[in-house]
Amino acid sequence: MRYFLIGDVHGNLEALDTVRKDMLTNYGFSFNAKRNGKSKLINLGDSVGYMANPNEVMNIVFRSADENLLGNHDLASVDESLLDEFNPMAAEALKWTRSNLTPQNKKRLLDLVKKRRYAFKENGIVFAHSTPYASEAMNYVENRHDAWSGFFSHEEFEGKIAFVGHIHGPQIYVVYKSNPKRSDIFGRIVEFNSWDQRKVVSRDLSDAKSALVVIPSVGQPRDSCPMTGYAVYDCQNKKVDMVRVPYNVAKTQDKMIAFGFDERLYLRLGVGR
C-alpha cells in the first residue's frame, strides 16, 4: 500500500493542482482514478482558511480523498465561537471563508464534526491533523518535546508510524527501541534548500520502532521554502518521500488581493513564512 498524504491546503487551488499533477507525473497516482487497493489519498485536514478557493479545493479533495480529517480552520469555518482562538488576520480570513462556503461544503465539514473525525488508525499507521494523542486539542509538533508528549510517550502508539500536519513545516522523529525515553528520540525539521526546483527528501523508516512524520503544507508552507508539498509513504518498503514542488504563487496572491485579504497573508506565500 502507498499512502499519498496531503494537508493544510487552506483554499490554495494553484498549489493543490500542482500537487495533483506532480503525483500523476512522478508516481502514476491520479486523484480521479478508481482505487485498486494498492494506494490511498489521505487528507490530514485544514482544507480551508487563509486563501480564496475554499469551495474549489473542497470539491476536489472531498470527492477524491479516501479519508478526510478535521483541522482547526475547518472547525472554525462551521463554528463561529472558535474564531476567538485565532490571531486577527487568520480570524478575518475565516470569516470570509464562512461567508463564502457553499451549503454542500458546510455540510461536509459538519459531517466530519459529528463523526469527530480528528484521527484514525489503519495498517499500524496513525493519521491525524495535530498530535496523535489528544488530537482534538489541536496541539502542534514543533520539536522533540512535542513529539514526545504528543506521541512517543504513550504506550498505545508503540510500534506505530504516525503522519500529521498542522504546523506547516516538515519534520521526522524516530525511536529505535521499545519503552523509549524522551532522550531516545532522533529527528528534526526536514530542510529543503531550494525555492524554485522540485526536490524530494526520502527517509527509510524500516529500522525505526516508531516514527512521527509531519508532512509539508500544500497551501501555506512556513519553513522558509515557498514550494507546495506533500508526502508519500510506501508501506512495503517503509519509506517516506517528502516532496516539494514550485507552483504559481503569484496567481494565488492575485486572487487574494482581488478579494481584499490582509496583505500579510499573501506576501508570506512568496517567502514560505
mmCIF file of N, CA and C in Angstrom, residues 156-207:
data_model
loop_
_atom_site.group_PDB
_atom_site.id
_atom_site.type_symbol
_atom_site.label_atom_id
_atom_site.label_comp_id
_atom_site.label_asym_id
_atom_site.label_seq_id
_atom_site.Cartn_x
_atom_site.Cartn_y
_atom_site.Cartn_z
ATOM 1 N N GLU A 156 0.016 3.341 23.718
ATOM 2 C CA GLU A 156 -0.881 2.938 22.630
ATOM 3 C C GLU A 156 -0.258 3.135 21.246
ATOM 4 N N PHE A 157 0.773 3.997 21.167
ATOM 5 C CA PHE A 157 1.389 4.268 19.876
ATOM 6 C C PHE A 157 2.708 3.528 19.664
ATOM 7 N N GLU A 158 3.095 2.678 20.604
ATOM 8 C CA GLU A 158 4.350 1.949 20.437
ATOM 9 C C GLU A 158 4.270 1.039 19.208
ATOM 10 N N GLY A 159 5.309 1.096 18.397
ATOM 11 C CA GLY A 159 5.352 0.294 17.186
ATOM 12 C C GLY A 159 4.581 0.886 16.023
ATOM 13 N N LYS A 160 4.057 2.084 16.197
ATOM 14 C CA LYS A 160 3.254 2.713 15.154
ATOM 15 C C LYS A 160 4.058 3.791 14.413
ATOM 16 N N ILE A 161 3.593 4.084 13.218
ATOM 17 C CA ILE A 161 4.068 5.228 12.452
ATOM 18 C C ILE A 161 2.899 6.191 12.340
ATOM 19 N N ALA A 162 3.150 7.460 12.576
ATOM 20 C CA ALA A 162 2.086 8.463 12.530
ATOM 21 C C ALA A 162 2.423 9.562 11.532
ATOM 22 N N PHE A 163 1.376 10.065 10.882
ATOM 23 C CA PHE A 163 1.513 11.181 9.946
ATOM 24 C C PHE A 163 0.564 12.290 10.382
ATOM 25 N N VAL A 164 1.103 13.503 10.514
ATOM 26 C CA VAL A 164 0.319 14.645 10.961
ATOM 27 C C VAL A 164 0.694 15.866 10.134
ATOM 28 N N GLY A 165 -0.086 16.951 10.330
ATOM 29 C CA GLY A 165 0.195 18.221 9.664
ATOM 30 C C GLY A 165 0.187 19.349 10.676
ATOM 31 N N HIS A 166 -0.600 20.388 10.391
ATOM 32 C CA HIS A 166 -0.939 21.456 11.330
ATOM 33 C C HIS A 166 0.128 22.551 11.490
ATOM 34 N N ILE A 167 1.389 22.204 11.576
ATOM 35 C CA ILE A 167 2.437 23.185 11.846
ATOM 36 C C ILE A 167 3.008 23.798 10.562
ATOM 37 N N HIS A 168 2.720 23.195 9.403
ATOM 38 C CA HIS A 168 3.133 23.721 8.098
ATOM 39 C C HIS A 168 4.642 23.660 7.882
ATOM 40 N N GLY A 169 5.312 22.753 8.548
ATOM 41 C CA GLY A 169 6.752 22.578 8.357
ATOM 42 C C GLY A 169 7.113 21.113 8.515
ATOM 43 N N PRO A 170 7.738 20.481 7.506
ATOM 44 C CA PRO A 170 8.010 19.041 7.551
ATOM 45 C C PRO A 170 9.062 18.667 8.591
ATOM 46 N N GLN A 171 8.788 17.582 9.297
ATOM 47 C CA GLN A 171 9.689 17.062 10.323
ATOM 48 C C GLN A 171 9.562 15.544 10.367
ATOM 49 N N ILE A 172 10.610 14.878 10.835
ATOM 50 C CA ILE A 172 10.567 13.428 11.057
ATOM 51 C C ILE A 172 11.253 13.119 12.383
ATOM 52 N N TYR A 173 10.561 12.336 13.233
ATOM 53 C CA TYR A 173 11.107 11.898 14.515
ATOM 54 C C TYR A 173 10.971 10.380 14.614
ATOM 55 N N VAL A 174 12.014 9.721 15.124
ATOM 56 C CA VAL A 174 12.001 8.260 15.232
ATOM 57 C C VAL A 174 12.591 7.818 16.571
ATOM 58 N N VAL A 175 12.178 6.645 17.015
ATOM 59 C CA VAL A 175 12.838 5.939 18.108
ATOM 60 C C VAL A 175 13.134 4.532 17.625
ATOM 61 N N TYR A 176 14.178 3.940 18.192
ATOM 62 C CA TYR A 176 14.642 2.645 17.703
ATOM 63 C C TYR A 176 14.495 1.517 18.731
ATOM 64 N N LYS A 177 13.783 1.774 19.821
ATOM 65 C CA LYS A 177 13.606 0.730 20.820
ATOM 66 C C LYS A 177 12.280 0.900 21.531
ATOM 67 N N SER A 178 11.856 -0.158 22.214
ATOM 68 C CA SER A 178 10.619 -0.123 22.976
ATOM 69 C C SER A 178 10.805 0.671 24.265
ATOM 70 N N ASN A 179 9.679 1.118 24.818
ATOM 71 C CA ASN A 179 9.693 1.881 26.073
ATOM 72 C C ASN A 179 10.728 3.003 26.044
ATOM 73 N N PRO A 180 10.639 3.877 25.069
ATOM 74 C CA PRO A 180 11.674 4.915 24.928
ATOM 75 C C PRO A 180 11.556 6.005 25.992
ATOM 76 N N LYS A 181 12.663 6.676 26.171
ATOM 77 C CA LYS A 181 12.684 7.912 26.945
ATOM 78 C C LYS A 181 12.716 9.075 25.950
ATOM 79 N N ARG A 182 12.479 10.271 26.461
ATOM 80 C CA ARG A 182 12.500 11.420 25.573
ATOM 81 C C ARG A 182 13.862 11.582 24.912
ATOM 82 N N SER A 183 14.904 11.222 25.600
ATOM 83 C CA SER A 183 16.258 11.340 25.054
ATOM 84 C C SER A 183 16.542 10.339 23.943
ATOM 85 N N ASP A 184 15.646 9.361 23.761
ATOM 86 C CA ASP A 184 15.835 8.354 22.710
ATOM 87 C C ASP A 184 15.281 8.802 21.360
ATOM 88 N N ILE A 185 14.654 9.955 21.324
ATOM 89 C CA ILE A 185 14.056 10.428 20.078
ATOM 90 C C ILE A 185 15.125 11.079 19.202
ATOM 91 N N PHE A 186 15.157 10.651 17.946
ATOM 92 C CA PHE A 186 16.024 11.264 16.945
ATOM 93 C C PHE A 186 15.146 11.966 15.915
ATOM 94 N N GLY A 187 15.583 13.122 15.472
ATOM 95 C CA GLY A 187 14.821 13.786 14.423
ATOM 96 C C GLY A 187 14.888 15.284 14.503
ATOM 97 N N ARG A 188 14.313 15.901 13.484
ATOM 98 C CA ARG A 188 14.363 17.351 13.366
ATOM 99 C C ARG A 188 13.524 17.792 12.172
ATOM 100 N N ILE A 189 13.589 19.097 11.892
ATOM 101 C CA ILE A 189 12.964 19.657 10.704
ATOM 102 C C ILE A 189 13.639 19.096 9.453
ATOM 103 N N VAL A 190 12.836 18.813 8.437
ATOM 104 C CA VAL A 190 13.372 18.380 7.142
ATOM 105 C C VAL A 190 13.586 19.626 6.295
ATOM 106 N N GLU A 191 14.825 19.906 5.947
ATOM 107 C CA GLU A 191 15.148 21.146 5.243
ATOM 108 C C GLU A 191 15.157 20.949 3.730
ATOM 109 N N PHE A 192 14.618 21.953 3.036
ATOM 110 C CA PHE A 192 14.614 21.980 1.573
ATOM 111 C C PHE A 192 15.326 23.253 1.134
ATOM 112 N N ASN A 193 16.511 23.101 0.635
ATOM 113 C CA ASN A 193 17.329 24.259 0.261
ATOM 114 C C ASN A 193 17.115 24.634 -1.199
ATOM 115 N N SER A 194 15.849 24.803 -1.540
ATOM 116 C CA SER A 194 15.505 25.183 -2.911
ATOM 117 C C SER A 194 14.191 25.955 -2.877
ATOM 118 N N TRP A 195 14.072 26.954 -3.739
ATOM 119 C CA TRP A 195 12.842 27.735 -3.828
ATOM 120 C C TRP A 195 12.113 27.520 -5.145
ATOM 121 N N ASP A 196 12.810 27.017 -6.146
ATOM 122 C CA ASP A 196 12.210 27.014 -7.480
ATOM 123 C C ASP A 196 12.480 25.742 -8.272
ATOM 124 N N GLN A 197 12.887 24.686 -7.589
ATOM 125 C CA GLN A 197 13.158 23.425 -8.284
ATOM 126 C C GLN A 197 12.632 22.260 -7.461
ATOM 127 N N ARG A 198 11.898 21.372 -8.117
ATOM 128 C CA ARG A 198 11.318 20.216 -7.429
ATOM 129 C C ARG A 198 12.392 19.452 -6.664
ATOM 130 N N LYS A 199 12.054 19.056 -5.437
ATOM 131 C CA LYS A 199 13.010 18.309 -4.629
ATOM 132 C C LYS A 199 12.270 17.270 -3.791
ATOM 133 N N VAL A 200 12.899 16.113 -3.649
ATOM 134 C CA VAL A 200 12.346 15.031 -2.833
ATOM 135 C C VAL A 200 13.372 14.644 -1.779
ATOM 136 N N VAL A 201 12.943 14.583 -0.534
ATOM 137 C CA VAL A 201 13.761 14.067 0.557
ATOM 138 C C VAL A 201 13.137 12.758 1.013
ATOM 139 N N SER A 202 13.912 11.671 0.932
ATOM 140 C CA SER A 202 13.398 10.354 1.296
ATOM 141 C C SER A 202 14.031 9.876 2.598
ATOM 142 N N ARG A 203 13.247 9.149 3.395
ATOM 143 C CA ARG A 203 13.737 8.575 4.638
ATOM 144 C C ARG A 203 13.301 7.118 4.739
ATOM 145 N N ASP A 204 14.261 6.256 5.068
ATOM 146 C CA ASP A 204 13.993 4.843 5.297
ATOM 147 C C ASP A 204 13.609 4.662 6.768
ATOM 148 N N LEU A 205 12.402 4.189 7.013
ATOM 149 C CA LEU A 205 11.927 4.004 8.384
ATOM 150 C C LEU A 205 11.906 2.535 8.793
ATOM 151 N N SER A 206 12.553 1.675 8.015
ATOM 152 C CA SER A 206 12.468 0.237 8.269
ATOM 153 C C SER A 206 13.112 -0.175 9.590
ATOM 154 N N ASP A 207 14.086 0.578 10.075
ATOM 155 C CA ASP A 207 14.743 0.245 11.344
ATOM 156 C C ASP A 207 14.092 0.918 12.546
#
